[in-house]
PDB file of C-alpha atoms in Angstrom:
ATOM      1  CA  MET A  29     -86.302  89.459  32.728  1.00 51.00           C
ATOM      2  CA  ALA A  30     -83.337  86.878  31.946  1.00 58.00           C
ATOM      3  CA  TRP A  31     -80.484  87.402  29.808  1.00 61.00           C
ATOM      4  CA  GLY A  32     -80.885  85.001  26.346  1.00 65.00           C
ATOM      5  CA  HIS A  33     -79.130  84.588  22.785  1.00 66.00           C
ATOM      6  CA  THR A  34     -81.583  85.617  19.897  1.00 71.00           C
ATOM      7  CA  GLY A  35     -82.293  81.524  19.875  1.00 72.00           C
ATOM      8  CA  SER A  36     -83.145  80.851  23.281  1.00 67.00           C
ATOM      9  CA  PRO A  37     -87.150  80.252  24.578  1.00 66.00           C
ATOM     10  CA  THR A  38     -89.137  82.975  25.699  1.00 65.00           C
ATOM     11  CA  ARG A  39     -91.094  81.075  28.004  1.00 63.00           C
ATOM     12  CA  LEU A  40     -88.549  80.824  31.812  1.00 60.00           C
ATOM     13  CA  ARG A  41     -89.004  77.450  33.360  1.00 61.00           C
ATOM     14  CA  LYS A  42     -90.017  77.867  37.157  1.00 60.00           C
ATOM     15  CA  ALA A  43     -86.734  76.727  39.357  1.00 57.00           C
ATOM     16  CA  ARG A  44     -86.998  73.168  41.730  1.00 59.00           C
ATOM     17  CA  GLN A  45     -86.232  74.502  45.179  1.00 54.00           C
ATOM     18  CA  THR A  46     -82.998  71.725  45.417  1.00 55.00           C
ATOM     19  CA  LEU A  47     -82.445  69.850  48.217  1.00 53.00           C
ATOM     20  CA  SER A  48     -79.713  71.653  49.924  1.00 55.00           C
ATOM     21  CA  ALA A  49     -82.498  75.193  51.411  1.00 60.00           C
ATOM     22  CA  ARG A  50     -84.703  71.798  52.912  1.00 66.00           C
ATOM     23  CA  LYS A  51     -80.833  71.080  55.235  1.00 72.00           C
ATOM     24  CA  LEU A  52     -80.802  71.278  58.807  1.00 78.00           C
ATOM     25  CA  MET A  53     -76.509  72.782  60.553  1.00 82.00           C
ATOM     26  CA  VAL A  54     -76.259  70.185  63.621  1.00 83.00           C
ATOM     27  CA  THR A  55     -73.098  69.632  65.631  1.00 85.00           C
ATOM     28  CA  VAL A  56     -72.624  66.352  66.901  1.00 85.00           C
ATOM     29  CA  PHE A  57     -69.582  65.857  69.823  1.00 87.00           C
ATOM     30  CA  TRP A  58     -68.462  62.152  70.605  1.00 83.00           C
ATOM     31  CA  ASP A  59     -65.982  60.697  71.819  1.00 83.00           C
ATOM     32  CA  ALA A  60     -64.879  56.509  72.401  1.00 78.00           C
ATOM     33  CA  GLN A  61     -67.952  56.011  74.412  1.00 83.00           C
ATOM     34  CA  GLY A  62     -70.268  57.452  72.432  1.00 82.00           C
ATOM     35  CA  ILE A  63     -72.285  60.237  71.164  1.00 85.00           C
ATOM     36  CA  LEU A  64     -72.027  63.526  74.203  1.00 89.00           C
ATOM     37  CA  LEU A  65     -74.622  65.789  72.139  1.00 91.00           C
ATOM     38  CA  ILE A  66     -76.318  67.103  69.598  1.00 89.00           C
ATOM     39  CA  GLU A  67     -76.969  71.234  68.940  1.00 89.00           C
ATOM     40  CA  PHE A  68     -79.429  72.053  65.596  1.00 88.00           C
ATOM     41  CA  MET A  69     -79.367  75.169  64.075  1.00 86.00           C
ATOM     42  CA  THR A  70     -82.344  77.033  63.386  1.00 84.00           C
ATOM     43  CA  ARG A  71     -83.227  76.576  59.943  1.00 82.00           C
ATOM     44  CA  GLY A  72     -81.316  78.374  57.537  1.00 78.00           C
ATOM     45  CA  THR A  73     -78.503  81.329  59.826  1.00 80.00           C
ATOM     46  CA  ALA A  74     -75.351  79.483  59.838  1.00 80.00           C
ATOM     47  CA  ILE A  75     -73.018  79.133  62.842  1.00 83.00           C
ATOM     48  CA  ASN A  76     -70.700  82.069  64.452  1.00 86.00           C
ATOM     49  CA  SER A  77     -68.554  82.258  67.792  1.00 87.00           C
ATOM     50  CA  GLU A  78     -70.879  84.106  69.839  1.00 90.00           C
ATOM     51  CA  ASP A  79     -73.016  80.106  69.247  1.00 90.00           C
ATOM     52  CA  TYR A  80     -69.979  78.146  69.254  1.00 90.00           C
ATOM     53  CA  CYS A  81     -69.228  79.553  72.269  1.00 92.00           C
ATOM     54  CA  ARG A  82     -72.790  78.822  73.834  1.00 93.00           C
ATOM     55  CA  THR A  83     -72.314  74.874  72.166  1.00 93.00           C
ATOM     56  CA  LEU A  84     -69.221  73.957  73.269  1.00 93.00           C
ATOM     57  CA  LYS A  85     -70.516  75.219  77.603  1.00 95.00           C
ATOM     58  CA  LYS A  86     -72.993  72.516  77.003  1.00 95.00           C
ATOM     59  CA  LEU A  87     -71.127  70.822  75.654  1.00 94.00           C
ATOM     60  CA  LYS A  88     -68.998  71.347  79.459  1.00 93.00           C
ATOM     61  CA  ARG A  89     -72.196  70.400  81.047  1.00 93.00           C
ATOM     62  CA  ALA A  90     -72.913  67.732  78.227  1.00 93.00           C
ATOM     63  CA  ILE A  91     -69.136  66.224  79.621  1.00 91.00           C
ATOM     64  CA  GLN A  92     -70.107  66.571  83.731  1.00 90.00           C
ATOM     65  CA  ASN A  93     -73.175  65.094  83.755  1.00 90.00           C
ATOM     66  CA  LYS A  94     -72.420  62.426  80.551  1.00 90.00           C
ATOM     67  CA  ARG A  95     -68.216  61.164  82.183  1.00 87.00           C
ATOM     68  CA  ARG A  96     -68.103  62.107  85.437  1.00 81.00           C
ATOM     69  CA  GLY A  97     -64.700  62.364  86.058  1.00 79.00           C
ATOM     70  CA  LEU A  98     -63.091  63.469  82.198  1.00 76.00           C
ATOM     71  CA  LEU A  99     -62.697  67.120  82.510  1.00 75.00           C
ATOM     72  CA  SER A 100     -60.234  66.334  86.043  1.00 73.00           C
ATOM     73  CA  SER A 101     -58.222  65.102  82.426  1.00 74.00           C
ATOM     74  CA  ALA A 102     -57.437  66.557  79.673  1.00 80.00           C
ATOM     75  CA  VAL A 103     -59.804  67.323  77.069  1.00 86.00           C
ATOM     76  CA  VAL A 104     -59.504  68.014  73.083  1.00 87.00           C
ATOM     77  CA  LEU A 105     -61.250  68.426  70.675  1.00 86.00           C
ATOM     78  CA  LEU A 106     -60.786  67.778  66.983  1.00 80.00           C
ATOM     79  CA  HIS A 107     -62.458  70.562  64.844  1.00 78.00           C
ATOM     80  CA  ASP A 108     -61.374  72.836  61.665  1.00 72.00           C
ATOM     81  CA  ASN A 109     -60.062  75.480  60.855  1.00 71.00           C
ATOM     82  CA  ALA A 110     -63.462  77.008  60.435  1.00 73.00           C
ATOM     83  CA  ARG A 111     -64.118  80.332  61.539  1.00 76.00           C
ATOM     84  CA  PRO A 112     -65.976  79.907  64.475  1.00 76.00           C
ATOM     85  CA  HIS A 113     -63.662  77.610  65.326  1.00 76.00           C
ATOM     86  CA  THR A 114     -60.907  79.835  65.308  1.00 79.00           C
ATOM     87  CA  ALA A 115     -61.873  83.096  66.597  1.00 86.00           C
ATOM     88  CA  VAL A 116     -60.219  85.107  69.215  1.00 89.00           C
ATOM     89  CA  ARG A 117     -63.393  84.189  72.037  1.00 91.00           C
ATOM     90  CA  ILE A 118     -63.687  80.618  71.507  1.00 89.00           C
ATOM     91  CA  GLY A 119     -60.112  80.653  72.228  1.00 89.00           C
ATOM     92  CA  GLU A 120     -60.526  82.506  75.657  1.00 93.00           C
ATOM     93  CA  VAL A 121     -63.372  79.844  76.328  1.00 92.00           C
ATOM     94  CA  LEU A 122     -60.614  76.706  75.306  1.00 90.00           C
ATOM     95  CA  ARG A 123     -58.559  78.876  77.627  1.00 91.00           C
ATOM     96  CA  LYS A 124     -60.174  79.348  80.523  1.00 93.00           C
ATOM     97  CA  PHE A 125     -62.154  75.669  80.659  1.00 91.00           C
ATOM     98  CA  LYS A 126     -58.667  74.374  80.029  1.00 90.00           C
ATOM     99  CA  TRP A 127     -59.271  72.094  76.980  1.00 90.00           C
ATOM    100  CA  ASP A 128     -57.394  71.902  74.103  1.00 89.00           C
ATOM    101  CA  ALA A 129     -57.896  72.133  69.891  1.00 85.00           C
ATOM    102  CA  PHE A 130     -55.589  69.043  68.408  1.00 81.00           C
ATOM    103  CA  GLN A 131     -53.672  71.373  65.646  1.00 76.00           C
ATOM    104  CA  HIS A 132     -54.410  69.404  61.892  1.00 70.00           C
ATOM    105  CA  PRO A 133     -53.963  70.368  58.472  1.00 69.00           C
ATOM    106  CA  PRO A 134     -57.563  71.037  56.710  1.00 66.00           C
ATOM    107  CA  TYR A 135     -58.788  68.353  54.838  1.00 65.00           C
ATOM    108  CA  SER A 136     -56.826  65.842  56.618  1.00 64.00           C
ATOM    109  CA  PRO A 137     -59.143  62.906  55.227  1.00 62.00           C
ATOM    110  CA  ASP A 138     -56.646  60.742  57.792  1.00 62.00           C
ATOM    111  CA  LEU A 139     -58.148  62.585  60.549  1.00 56.00           C
ATOM    112  CA  SER A 140     -61.983  63.033  60.247  1.00 59.00           C
ATOM    113  CA  PRO A 141     -63.955  59.959  61.475  1.00 57.00           C
ATOM    114  CA  SER A 142     -67.013  61.895  61.050  1.00 60.00           C
ATOM    115  CA  ASP A 143     -66.816  60.829  57.727  1.00 57.00           C
ATOM    116  CA  PHE A 144     -66.431  57.199  57.499  1.00 56.00           C
ATOM    117  CA  HIS A 145     -68.098  56.560  60.954  1.00 59.00           C
ATOM    118  CA  LEU A 146     -71.561  59.525  61.916  1.00 62.00           C
ATOM    119  CA  PHE A 147     -72.207  59.753  57.814  1.00 62.00           C
ATOM    120  CA  THR A 148     -73.054  57.210  57.267  1.00 63.00           C
ATOM    121  CA  ALA A 149     -75.285  55.959  59.218  1.00 60.00           C
ATOM    122  CA  MET A 150     -76.754  59.574  59.035  1.00 60.00           C
ATOM    123  CA  LYS A 151     -77.613  58.978  55.481  1.00 62.00           C
ATOM    124  CA  ALA A 152     -78.468  55.333  55.751  1.00 64.00           C
ATOM    125  CA  TRP A 153     -81.342  56.376  58.459  1.00 56.00           C
ATOM    126  CA  GLU A 154     -82.398  59.401  56.288  1.00 57.00           C
ATOM    127  CA  THR A 155     -82.738  56.887  52.942  1.00 61.00           C
ATOM    128  CA  ALA A 156     -84.567  54.264  55.145  1.00 59.00           C
ATOM    129  CA  PHE A 157     -87.703  57.242  56.555  1.00 53.00           C
ATOM    130  CA  ARG A 158     -88.046  58.680  52.518  1.00 54.00           C
TER     131      ARG A 158
END
């Protein structure tokens, strides 16, 4: 059943599946030399602090394997202020690894390299393979 006024058509239209139902969440870490880690989430799931902790541990291994000596210098993450990124357990992991998170205002267009570099390339790739 659906609510409608007296002039509404009685036949209901079937809703089409939206593109967002097919989307997949991916976390990408990179530095000036290139991509360090790409982590795909299971379709239909959302990231939480536990998942992000596991991802940070994978990132540490990726840095050890791909950028030898980088862990002896300071590692600074640029991530937004989403709840999984600001959870207490994430702060503990960052302190344990001796990493810092770059403090910046939310929705800062000056500090959004993904919008300009990564997403543009991903959209071009997606369009080419449709």
